[in-house]
Short mmCIF file of C-alpha atoms and ligand atoms in Angstrom, two decimals:
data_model
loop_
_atom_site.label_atom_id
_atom_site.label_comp_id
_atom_site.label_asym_id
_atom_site.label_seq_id
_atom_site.Cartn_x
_atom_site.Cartn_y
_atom_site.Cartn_z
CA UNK X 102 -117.13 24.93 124.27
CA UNK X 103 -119.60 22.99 122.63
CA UNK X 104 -117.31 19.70 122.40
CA UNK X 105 -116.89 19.79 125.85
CA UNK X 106 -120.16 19.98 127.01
CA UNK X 107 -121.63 17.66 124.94
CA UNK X 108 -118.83 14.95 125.55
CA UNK X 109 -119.60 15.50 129.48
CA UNK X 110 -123.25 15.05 129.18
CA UNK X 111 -123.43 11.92 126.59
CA UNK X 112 -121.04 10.01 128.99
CA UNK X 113 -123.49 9.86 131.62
CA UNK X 114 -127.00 8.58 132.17
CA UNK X 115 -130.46 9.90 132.16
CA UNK X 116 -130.86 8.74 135.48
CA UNK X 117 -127.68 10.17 136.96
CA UNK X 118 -128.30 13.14 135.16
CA UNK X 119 -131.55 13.81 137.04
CA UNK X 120 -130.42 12.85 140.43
CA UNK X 121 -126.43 14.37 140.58
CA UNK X 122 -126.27 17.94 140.64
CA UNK X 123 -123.91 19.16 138.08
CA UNK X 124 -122.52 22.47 136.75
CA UNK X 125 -121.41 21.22 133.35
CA UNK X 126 -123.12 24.28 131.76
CA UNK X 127 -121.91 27.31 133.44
CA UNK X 128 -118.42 25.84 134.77
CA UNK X 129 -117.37 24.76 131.02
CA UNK X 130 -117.66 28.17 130.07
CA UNK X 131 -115.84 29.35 132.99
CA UNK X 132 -113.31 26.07 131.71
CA UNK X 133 -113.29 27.36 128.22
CA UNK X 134 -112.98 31.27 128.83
CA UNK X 135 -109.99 30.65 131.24
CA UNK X 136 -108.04 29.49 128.54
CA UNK X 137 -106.80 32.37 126.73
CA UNK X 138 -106.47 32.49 123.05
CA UNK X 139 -106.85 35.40 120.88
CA UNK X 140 -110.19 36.98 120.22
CA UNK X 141 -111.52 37.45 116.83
CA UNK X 142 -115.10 37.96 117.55
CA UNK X 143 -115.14 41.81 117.03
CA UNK X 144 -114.06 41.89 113.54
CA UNK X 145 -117.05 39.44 112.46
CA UNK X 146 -119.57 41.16 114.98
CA UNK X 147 -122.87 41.98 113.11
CA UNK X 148 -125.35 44.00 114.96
CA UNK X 149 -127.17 44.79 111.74
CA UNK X 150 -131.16 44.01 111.67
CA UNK X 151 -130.10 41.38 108.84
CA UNK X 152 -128.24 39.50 111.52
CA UNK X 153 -126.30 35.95 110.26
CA UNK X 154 -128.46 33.66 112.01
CA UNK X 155 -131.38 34.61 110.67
CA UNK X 156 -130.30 34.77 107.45
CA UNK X 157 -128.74 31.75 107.84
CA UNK X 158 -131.94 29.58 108.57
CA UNK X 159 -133.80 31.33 105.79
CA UNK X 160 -131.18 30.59 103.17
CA UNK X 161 -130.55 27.20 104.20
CA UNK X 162 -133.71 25.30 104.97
CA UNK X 163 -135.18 22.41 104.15
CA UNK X 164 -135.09 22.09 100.51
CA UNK X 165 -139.07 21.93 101.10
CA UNK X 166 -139.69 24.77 103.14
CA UNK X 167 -142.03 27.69 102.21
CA UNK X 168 -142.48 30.53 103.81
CA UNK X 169 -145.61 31.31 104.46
CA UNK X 170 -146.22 35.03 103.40
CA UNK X 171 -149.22 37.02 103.75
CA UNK X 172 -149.41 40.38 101.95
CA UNK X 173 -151.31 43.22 103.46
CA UNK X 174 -152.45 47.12 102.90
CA UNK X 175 -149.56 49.47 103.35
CA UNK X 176 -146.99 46.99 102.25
CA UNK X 177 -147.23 44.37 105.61
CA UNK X 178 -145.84 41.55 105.22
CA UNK X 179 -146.55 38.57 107.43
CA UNK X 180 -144.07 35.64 107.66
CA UNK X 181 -146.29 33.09 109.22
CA UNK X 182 -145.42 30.03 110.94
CA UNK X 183 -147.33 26.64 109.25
CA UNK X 184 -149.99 25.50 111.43
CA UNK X 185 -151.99 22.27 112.00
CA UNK X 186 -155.42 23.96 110.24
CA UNK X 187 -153.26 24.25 107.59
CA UNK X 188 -153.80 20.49 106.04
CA UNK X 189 -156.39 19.12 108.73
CA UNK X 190 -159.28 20.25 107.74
CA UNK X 191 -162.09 21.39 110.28
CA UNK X 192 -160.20 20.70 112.91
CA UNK X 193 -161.88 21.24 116.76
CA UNK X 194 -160.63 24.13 118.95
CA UNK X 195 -161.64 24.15 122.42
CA UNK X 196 -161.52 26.83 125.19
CA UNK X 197 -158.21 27.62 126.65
CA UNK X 198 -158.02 26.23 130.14
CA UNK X 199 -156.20 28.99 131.28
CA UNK X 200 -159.69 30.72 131.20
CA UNK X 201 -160.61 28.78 134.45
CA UNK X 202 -157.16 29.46 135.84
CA UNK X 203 -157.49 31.05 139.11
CA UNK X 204 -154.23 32.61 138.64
CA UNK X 205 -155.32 34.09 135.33
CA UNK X 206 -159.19 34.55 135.26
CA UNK X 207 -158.68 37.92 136.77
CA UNK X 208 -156.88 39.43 134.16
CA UNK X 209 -158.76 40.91 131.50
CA UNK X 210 -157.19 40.93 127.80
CA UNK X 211 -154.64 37.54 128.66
CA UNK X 212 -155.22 36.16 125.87
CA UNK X 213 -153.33 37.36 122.31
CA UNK X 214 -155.15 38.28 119.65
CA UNK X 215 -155.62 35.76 116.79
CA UNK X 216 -154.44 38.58 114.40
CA UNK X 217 -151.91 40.22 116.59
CA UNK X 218 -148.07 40.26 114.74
CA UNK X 219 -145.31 42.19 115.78
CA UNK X 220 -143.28 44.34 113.42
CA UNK X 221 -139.54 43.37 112.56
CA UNK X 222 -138.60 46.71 112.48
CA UNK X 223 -139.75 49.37 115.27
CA UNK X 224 -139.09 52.41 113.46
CA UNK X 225 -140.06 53.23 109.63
CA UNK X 226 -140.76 56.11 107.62
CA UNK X 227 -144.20 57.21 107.08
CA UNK X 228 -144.35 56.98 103.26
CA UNK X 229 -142.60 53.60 103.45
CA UNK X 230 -143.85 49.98 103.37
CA UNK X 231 -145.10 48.58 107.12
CA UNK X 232 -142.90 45.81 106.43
CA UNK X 233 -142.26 42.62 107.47
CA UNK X 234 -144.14 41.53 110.83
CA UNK X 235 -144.02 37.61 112.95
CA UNK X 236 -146.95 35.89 114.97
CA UNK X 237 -147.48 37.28 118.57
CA UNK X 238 -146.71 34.23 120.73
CA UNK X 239 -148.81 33.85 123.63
CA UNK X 240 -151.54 32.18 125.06
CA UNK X 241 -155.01 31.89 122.33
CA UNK X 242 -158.49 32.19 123.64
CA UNK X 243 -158.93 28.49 121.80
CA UNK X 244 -156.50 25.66 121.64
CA UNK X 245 -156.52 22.82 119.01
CA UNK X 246 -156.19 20.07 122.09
CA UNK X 247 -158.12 18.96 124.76
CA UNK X 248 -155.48 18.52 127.93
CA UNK X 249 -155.88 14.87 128.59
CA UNK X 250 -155.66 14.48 124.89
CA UNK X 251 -151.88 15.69 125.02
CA UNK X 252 -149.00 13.41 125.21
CA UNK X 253 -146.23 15.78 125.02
CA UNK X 254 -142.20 15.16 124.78
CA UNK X 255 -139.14 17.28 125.23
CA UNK X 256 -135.79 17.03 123.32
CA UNK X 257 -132.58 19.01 123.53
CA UNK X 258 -130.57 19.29 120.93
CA UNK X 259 -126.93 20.49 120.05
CA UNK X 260 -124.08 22.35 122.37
CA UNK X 261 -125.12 23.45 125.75
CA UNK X 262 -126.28 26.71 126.79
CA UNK X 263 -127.10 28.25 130.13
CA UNK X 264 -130.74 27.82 131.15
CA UNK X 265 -132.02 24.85 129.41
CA UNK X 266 -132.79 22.89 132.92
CA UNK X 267 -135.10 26.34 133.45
CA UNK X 268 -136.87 25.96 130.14
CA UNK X 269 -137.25 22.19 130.25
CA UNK X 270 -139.06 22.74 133.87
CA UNK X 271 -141.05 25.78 132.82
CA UNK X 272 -142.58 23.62 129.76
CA UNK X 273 -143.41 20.56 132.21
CA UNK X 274 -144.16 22.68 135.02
CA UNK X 275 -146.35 25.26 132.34
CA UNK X 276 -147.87 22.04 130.87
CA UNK X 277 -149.16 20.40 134.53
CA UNK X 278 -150.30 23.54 136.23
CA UNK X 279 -151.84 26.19 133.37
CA UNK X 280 -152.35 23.50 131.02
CA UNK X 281 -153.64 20.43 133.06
CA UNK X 282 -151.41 18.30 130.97
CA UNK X 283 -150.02 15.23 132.77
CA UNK X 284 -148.29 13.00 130.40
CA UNK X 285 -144.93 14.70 129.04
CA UNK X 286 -141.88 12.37 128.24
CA UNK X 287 -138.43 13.18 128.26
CA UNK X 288 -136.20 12.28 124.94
CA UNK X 289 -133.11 10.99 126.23
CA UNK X 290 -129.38 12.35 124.39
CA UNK X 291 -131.20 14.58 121.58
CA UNK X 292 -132.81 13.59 118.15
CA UNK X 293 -130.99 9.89 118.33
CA UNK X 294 -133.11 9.72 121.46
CA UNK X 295 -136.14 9.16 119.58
CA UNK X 296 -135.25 5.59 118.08
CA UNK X 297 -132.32 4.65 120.13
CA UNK X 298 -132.12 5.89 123.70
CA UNK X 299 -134.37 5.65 127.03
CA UNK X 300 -137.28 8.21 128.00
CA UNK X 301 -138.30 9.22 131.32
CA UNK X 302 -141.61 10.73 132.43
CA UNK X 303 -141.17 14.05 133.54
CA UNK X 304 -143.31 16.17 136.20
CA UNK X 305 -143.07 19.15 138.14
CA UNK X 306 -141.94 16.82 141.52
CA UNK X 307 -138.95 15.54 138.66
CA UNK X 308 -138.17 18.41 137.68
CA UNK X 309 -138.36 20.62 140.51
CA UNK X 310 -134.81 20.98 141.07
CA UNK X 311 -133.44 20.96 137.59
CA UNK X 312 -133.37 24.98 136.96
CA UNK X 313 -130.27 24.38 140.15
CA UNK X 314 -128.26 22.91 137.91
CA UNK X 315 -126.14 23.57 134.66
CA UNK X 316 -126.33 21.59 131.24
CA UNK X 317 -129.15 19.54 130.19
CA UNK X 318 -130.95 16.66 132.41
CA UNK X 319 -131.96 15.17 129.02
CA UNK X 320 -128.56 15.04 127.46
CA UNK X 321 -127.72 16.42 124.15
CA UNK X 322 -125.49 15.15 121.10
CA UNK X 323 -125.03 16.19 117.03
CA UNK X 324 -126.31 14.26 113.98
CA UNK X 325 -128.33 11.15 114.49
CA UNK X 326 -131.21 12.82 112.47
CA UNK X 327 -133.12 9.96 110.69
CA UNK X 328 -136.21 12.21 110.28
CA UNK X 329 -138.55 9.01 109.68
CA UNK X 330 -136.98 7.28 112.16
CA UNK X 331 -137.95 10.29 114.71
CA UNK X 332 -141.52 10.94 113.28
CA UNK X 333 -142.02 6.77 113.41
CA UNK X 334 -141.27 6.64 117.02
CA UNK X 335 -143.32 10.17 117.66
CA UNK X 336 -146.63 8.12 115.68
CA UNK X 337 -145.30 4.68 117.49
CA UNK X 338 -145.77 6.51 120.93
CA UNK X 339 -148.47 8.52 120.27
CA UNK X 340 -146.98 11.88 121.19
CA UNK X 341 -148.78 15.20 119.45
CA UNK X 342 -146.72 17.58 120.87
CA UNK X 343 -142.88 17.73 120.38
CA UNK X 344 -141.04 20.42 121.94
CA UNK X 345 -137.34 20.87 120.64
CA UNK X 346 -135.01 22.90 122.58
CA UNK X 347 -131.48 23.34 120.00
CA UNK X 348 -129.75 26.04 117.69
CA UNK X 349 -129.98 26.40 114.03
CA UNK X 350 -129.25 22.86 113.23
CA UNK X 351 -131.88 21.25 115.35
CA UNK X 352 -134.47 23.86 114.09
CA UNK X 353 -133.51 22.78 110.82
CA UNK X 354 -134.07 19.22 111.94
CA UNK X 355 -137.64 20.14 113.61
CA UNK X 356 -138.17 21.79 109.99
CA UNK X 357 -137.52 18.72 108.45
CA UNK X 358 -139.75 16.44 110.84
CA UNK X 359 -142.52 19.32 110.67
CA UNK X 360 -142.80 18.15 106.57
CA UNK X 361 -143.02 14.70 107.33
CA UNK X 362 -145.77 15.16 110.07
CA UNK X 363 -147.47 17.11 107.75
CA UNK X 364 -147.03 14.62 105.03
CA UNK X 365 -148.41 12.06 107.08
CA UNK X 366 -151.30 14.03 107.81
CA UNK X 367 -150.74 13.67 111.70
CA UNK X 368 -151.88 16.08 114.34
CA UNK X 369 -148.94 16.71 115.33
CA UNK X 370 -147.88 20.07 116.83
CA UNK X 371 -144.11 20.70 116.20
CA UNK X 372 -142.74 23.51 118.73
CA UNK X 373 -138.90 25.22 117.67
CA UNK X 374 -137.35 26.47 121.36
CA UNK X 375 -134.39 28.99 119.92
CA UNK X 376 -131.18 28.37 122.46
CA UNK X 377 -128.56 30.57 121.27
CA UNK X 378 -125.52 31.81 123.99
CA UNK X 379 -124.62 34.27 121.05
CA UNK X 380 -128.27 35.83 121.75
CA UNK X 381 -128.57 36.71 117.83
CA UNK X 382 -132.27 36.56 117.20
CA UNK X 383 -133.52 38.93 115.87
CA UNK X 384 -136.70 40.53 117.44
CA UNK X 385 -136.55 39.61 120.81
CA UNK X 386 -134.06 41.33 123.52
CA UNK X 387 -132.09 38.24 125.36
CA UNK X 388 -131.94 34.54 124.21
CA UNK X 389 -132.21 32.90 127.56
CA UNK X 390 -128.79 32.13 128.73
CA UNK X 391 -127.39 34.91 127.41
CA UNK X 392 -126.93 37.28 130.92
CA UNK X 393 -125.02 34.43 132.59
CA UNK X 394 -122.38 33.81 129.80
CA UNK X 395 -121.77 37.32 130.05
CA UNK X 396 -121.36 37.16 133.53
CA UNK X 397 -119.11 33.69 133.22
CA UNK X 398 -116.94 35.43 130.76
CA UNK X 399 -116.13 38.88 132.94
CA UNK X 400 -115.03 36.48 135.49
CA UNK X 401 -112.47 35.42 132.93
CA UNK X 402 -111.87 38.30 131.42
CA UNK X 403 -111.02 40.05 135.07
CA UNK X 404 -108.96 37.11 136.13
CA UNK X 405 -106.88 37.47 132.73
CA UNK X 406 -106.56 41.24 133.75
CA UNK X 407 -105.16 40.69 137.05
CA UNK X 408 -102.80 38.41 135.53
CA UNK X 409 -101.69 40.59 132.99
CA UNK X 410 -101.55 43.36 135.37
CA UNK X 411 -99.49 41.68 137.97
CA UNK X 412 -96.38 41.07 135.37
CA UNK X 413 -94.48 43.72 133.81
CA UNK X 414 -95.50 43.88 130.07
CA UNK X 415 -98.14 41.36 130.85
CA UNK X 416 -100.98 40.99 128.29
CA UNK X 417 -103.74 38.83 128.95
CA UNK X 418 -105.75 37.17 125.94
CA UNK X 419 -109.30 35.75 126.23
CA UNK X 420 -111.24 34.06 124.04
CA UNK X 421 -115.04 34.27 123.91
CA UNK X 422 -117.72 32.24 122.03
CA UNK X 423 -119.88 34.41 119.44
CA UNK X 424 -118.80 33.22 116.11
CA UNK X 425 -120.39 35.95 114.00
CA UNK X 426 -122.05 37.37 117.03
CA UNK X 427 -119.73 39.37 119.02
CA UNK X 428 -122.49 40.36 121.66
CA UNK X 429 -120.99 38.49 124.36
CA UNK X 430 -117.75 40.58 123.90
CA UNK X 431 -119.62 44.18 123.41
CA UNK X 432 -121.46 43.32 126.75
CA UNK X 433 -118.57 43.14 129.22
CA UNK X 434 -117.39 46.17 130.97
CA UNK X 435 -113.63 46.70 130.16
N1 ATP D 740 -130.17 20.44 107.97
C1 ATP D 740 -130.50 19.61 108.95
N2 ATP D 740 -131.54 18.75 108.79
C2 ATP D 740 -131.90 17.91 109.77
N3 ATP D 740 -131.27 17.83 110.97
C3 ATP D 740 -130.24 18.64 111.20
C4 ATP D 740 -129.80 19.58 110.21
N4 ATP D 740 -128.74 20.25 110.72
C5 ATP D 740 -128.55 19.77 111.97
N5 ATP D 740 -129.44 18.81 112.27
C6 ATP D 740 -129.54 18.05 113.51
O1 ATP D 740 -129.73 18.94 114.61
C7 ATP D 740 -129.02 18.48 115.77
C8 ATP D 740 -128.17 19.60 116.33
O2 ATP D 740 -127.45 20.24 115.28
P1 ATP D 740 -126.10 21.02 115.47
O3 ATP D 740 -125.06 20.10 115.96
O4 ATP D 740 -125.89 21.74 114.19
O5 ATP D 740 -126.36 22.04 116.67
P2 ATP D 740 -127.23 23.38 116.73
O6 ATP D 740 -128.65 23.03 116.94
O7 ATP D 740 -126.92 24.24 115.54
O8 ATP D 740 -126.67 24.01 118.07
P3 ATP D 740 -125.31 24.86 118.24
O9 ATP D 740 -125.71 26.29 118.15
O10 ATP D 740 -124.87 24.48 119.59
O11 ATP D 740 -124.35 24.43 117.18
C9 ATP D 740 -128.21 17.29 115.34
O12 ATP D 740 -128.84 16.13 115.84
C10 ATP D 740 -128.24 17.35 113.82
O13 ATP D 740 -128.22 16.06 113.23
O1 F6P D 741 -116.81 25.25 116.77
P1 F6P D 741 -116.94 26.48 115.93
O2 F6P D 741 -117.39 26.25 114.56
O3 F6P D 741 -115.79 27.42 116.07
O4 F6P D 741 -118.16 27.23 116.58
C1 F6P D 741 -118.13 27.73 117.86
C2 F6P D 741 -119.29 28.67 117.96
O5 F6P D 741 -120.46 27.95 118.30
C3 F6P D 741 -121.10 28.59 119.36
O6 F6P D 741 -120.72 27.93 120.55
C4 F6P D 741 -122.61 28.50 119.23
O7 F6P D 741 -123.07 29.20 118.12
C5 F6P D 741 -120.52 30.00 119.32
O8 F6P D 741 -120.68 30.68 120.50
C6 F6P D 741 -119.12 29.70 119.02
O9 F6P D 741 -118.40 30.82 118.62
#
């Protein structure tokens, strides 16, 4: 699925991209799950809480990488994310401008804690450790930016999935309105983007329609990660925010160009999107995507059926994306 997508998007132009609707997202999984092949999916599925991608970026991360671990009472664990305080010393905060918000003023207790972490595993026995636990995302009471300080970009990274129009237009769209951010670029055809392709400014009025449409208005494509090369034209431009939308690859990459901000010293903030169709993260409920390639794949899975049905001894084969997954299979009704 992946090859296809990305071959359809890297043939055409930014430009196009934004102003030709297009379906390549959703319709190439409908093209891919109408071809039937055999399914293997079930006997790699792995619903465990150590689930394969996880482990998988742990194990193989940047030679560098860290973890940041902070031990607790009762045997918490915290497995922090790095953060700009972390090697810029004294750095400013200012008040969130949500705060003023109209939208948001009203609600008491917005804002996440500083301290609030939420616990890998739900259940655990009372005599035994608390465990491992993650940041809380949300929205802080302080922020390390001012907004017209910000000079934010967007990248997308790796195959396609369902939903990546949305989340480029919620950042943007998030960015302008909560935020009162105006200057957010667009990185054109993934990481190579950053030294070798166009940019285009996006706002809300450019990306209004985007969430319409399948695929990626900023295009997408493998390798091409020079991490100097990326973190040269990030200083050259004078972007401090750099939001990367991609799998486990391209947070691997954003890993990679999180060292050599740091090493540089620049306040940069380096933001990790998780797009996954095989929705295995742990943690959270549904990778975004995830309902509609469910959705796409019943439609092939039914049309298979009537097939099959319609012929005597007919069997009809389908195979679905999921790798070591299998959650797109266990979701659809037989
Ligand atoms: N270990 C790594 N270090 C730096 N960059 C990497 C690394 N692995 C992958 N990348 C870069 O990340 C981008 C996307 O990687 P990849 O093709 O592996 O897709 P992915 O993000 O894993 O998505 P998918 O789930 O669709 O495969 C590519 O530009 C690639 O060069
Ligand atoms: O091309 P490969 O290595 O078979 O990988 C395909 C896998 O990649 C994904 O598209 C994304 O992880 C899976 O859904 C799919 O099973």
């Amino acid at each position: 699925m992946d090859s296809v997508n990305v071959s359809s998007t890297s043939s055409s132009s930014l430009k196009s991209r934004f102003l030709e609707p297009s379906n390549s997202g959703i319709s190439s999984i409908k093209q891919f799950s109408s071809v039937s092949f055999s399914s293997s999916s079930s006997s790699r599925s792995s619903f465990s809480s150590g689930s394969p991608r996880k482990d998988t970026l742990m194990a193989s991360s940047t030679e560098n990488f860290k973890p940041k671990i902070v031990n607790g009472p009762a045997g918490y664990v915290l497995q922090d994310v790095p953060h700009l305080s972390d090697y810029i010393p004294d750095l400013p905060t200012y008040c969130n401008p949500l705060q003023d918000n109209p939208a948001y003023s009203v609600v008491k207790q917005y804002f996440v804690h500083v301290d609030d972490t939420v616990p890998q595993k739900i259940v655990v026995h009372k005599n035994s450790p608390r465990g491992i636990h993650f940041r809380r995302a949300g929205p802080r009471q302080k922020v390390y930016f001012e907004s017209d300080e910000v000079h934010a970009c967007i990248v997308t990274c790796g195959g396609l999935c369902p939903g990546l129009n949305t989340v480029i237009r919620e950042i943007v769209c998030g960015l302008y309105h909560m935020y009162g951010v105006k200057k957010v670029l667009g990185i054109d055809g993934g990481y190579r983007g950053f030294y070798a392709k166009n940019t285009v400014p996006l706002t809300p009025k450019v990306v209004n329609d985007i969430h319409k449409r399948g695929g990626t208005v900023l295009g997408t494509s493998r390798g091409g990660h020079d991490t100097s090369k990326i973190v040269d034209s990030i200083q050259d431009r004078g972007i401090n925010q750099v939001y990367i939308i991609g799998g486990d690859g391209t947070l691997k990459g954003a890993s990679v160009i999180y060292e050599e901000v740091r090493k540089r010293g620049l306040k940069v903030a380096v933001v990790g999107i998780p797009k996954t169709i095989d929705n295995d993260i742990p943690v959270i409920d549904r990778s975004f995507g995830f309902d509609t390639a469910v959705e796409e794949a019943q439609r092939a899975i039914n049309a298979a059926h009537v097939e099959a049905e319609s012929i005597e001894n007919g069997i009809g084969v389908v195979k679905l994306m999921g790798r070591y997954s299998g959650k797109l299979l266990f979701c659809q009704k037989p």
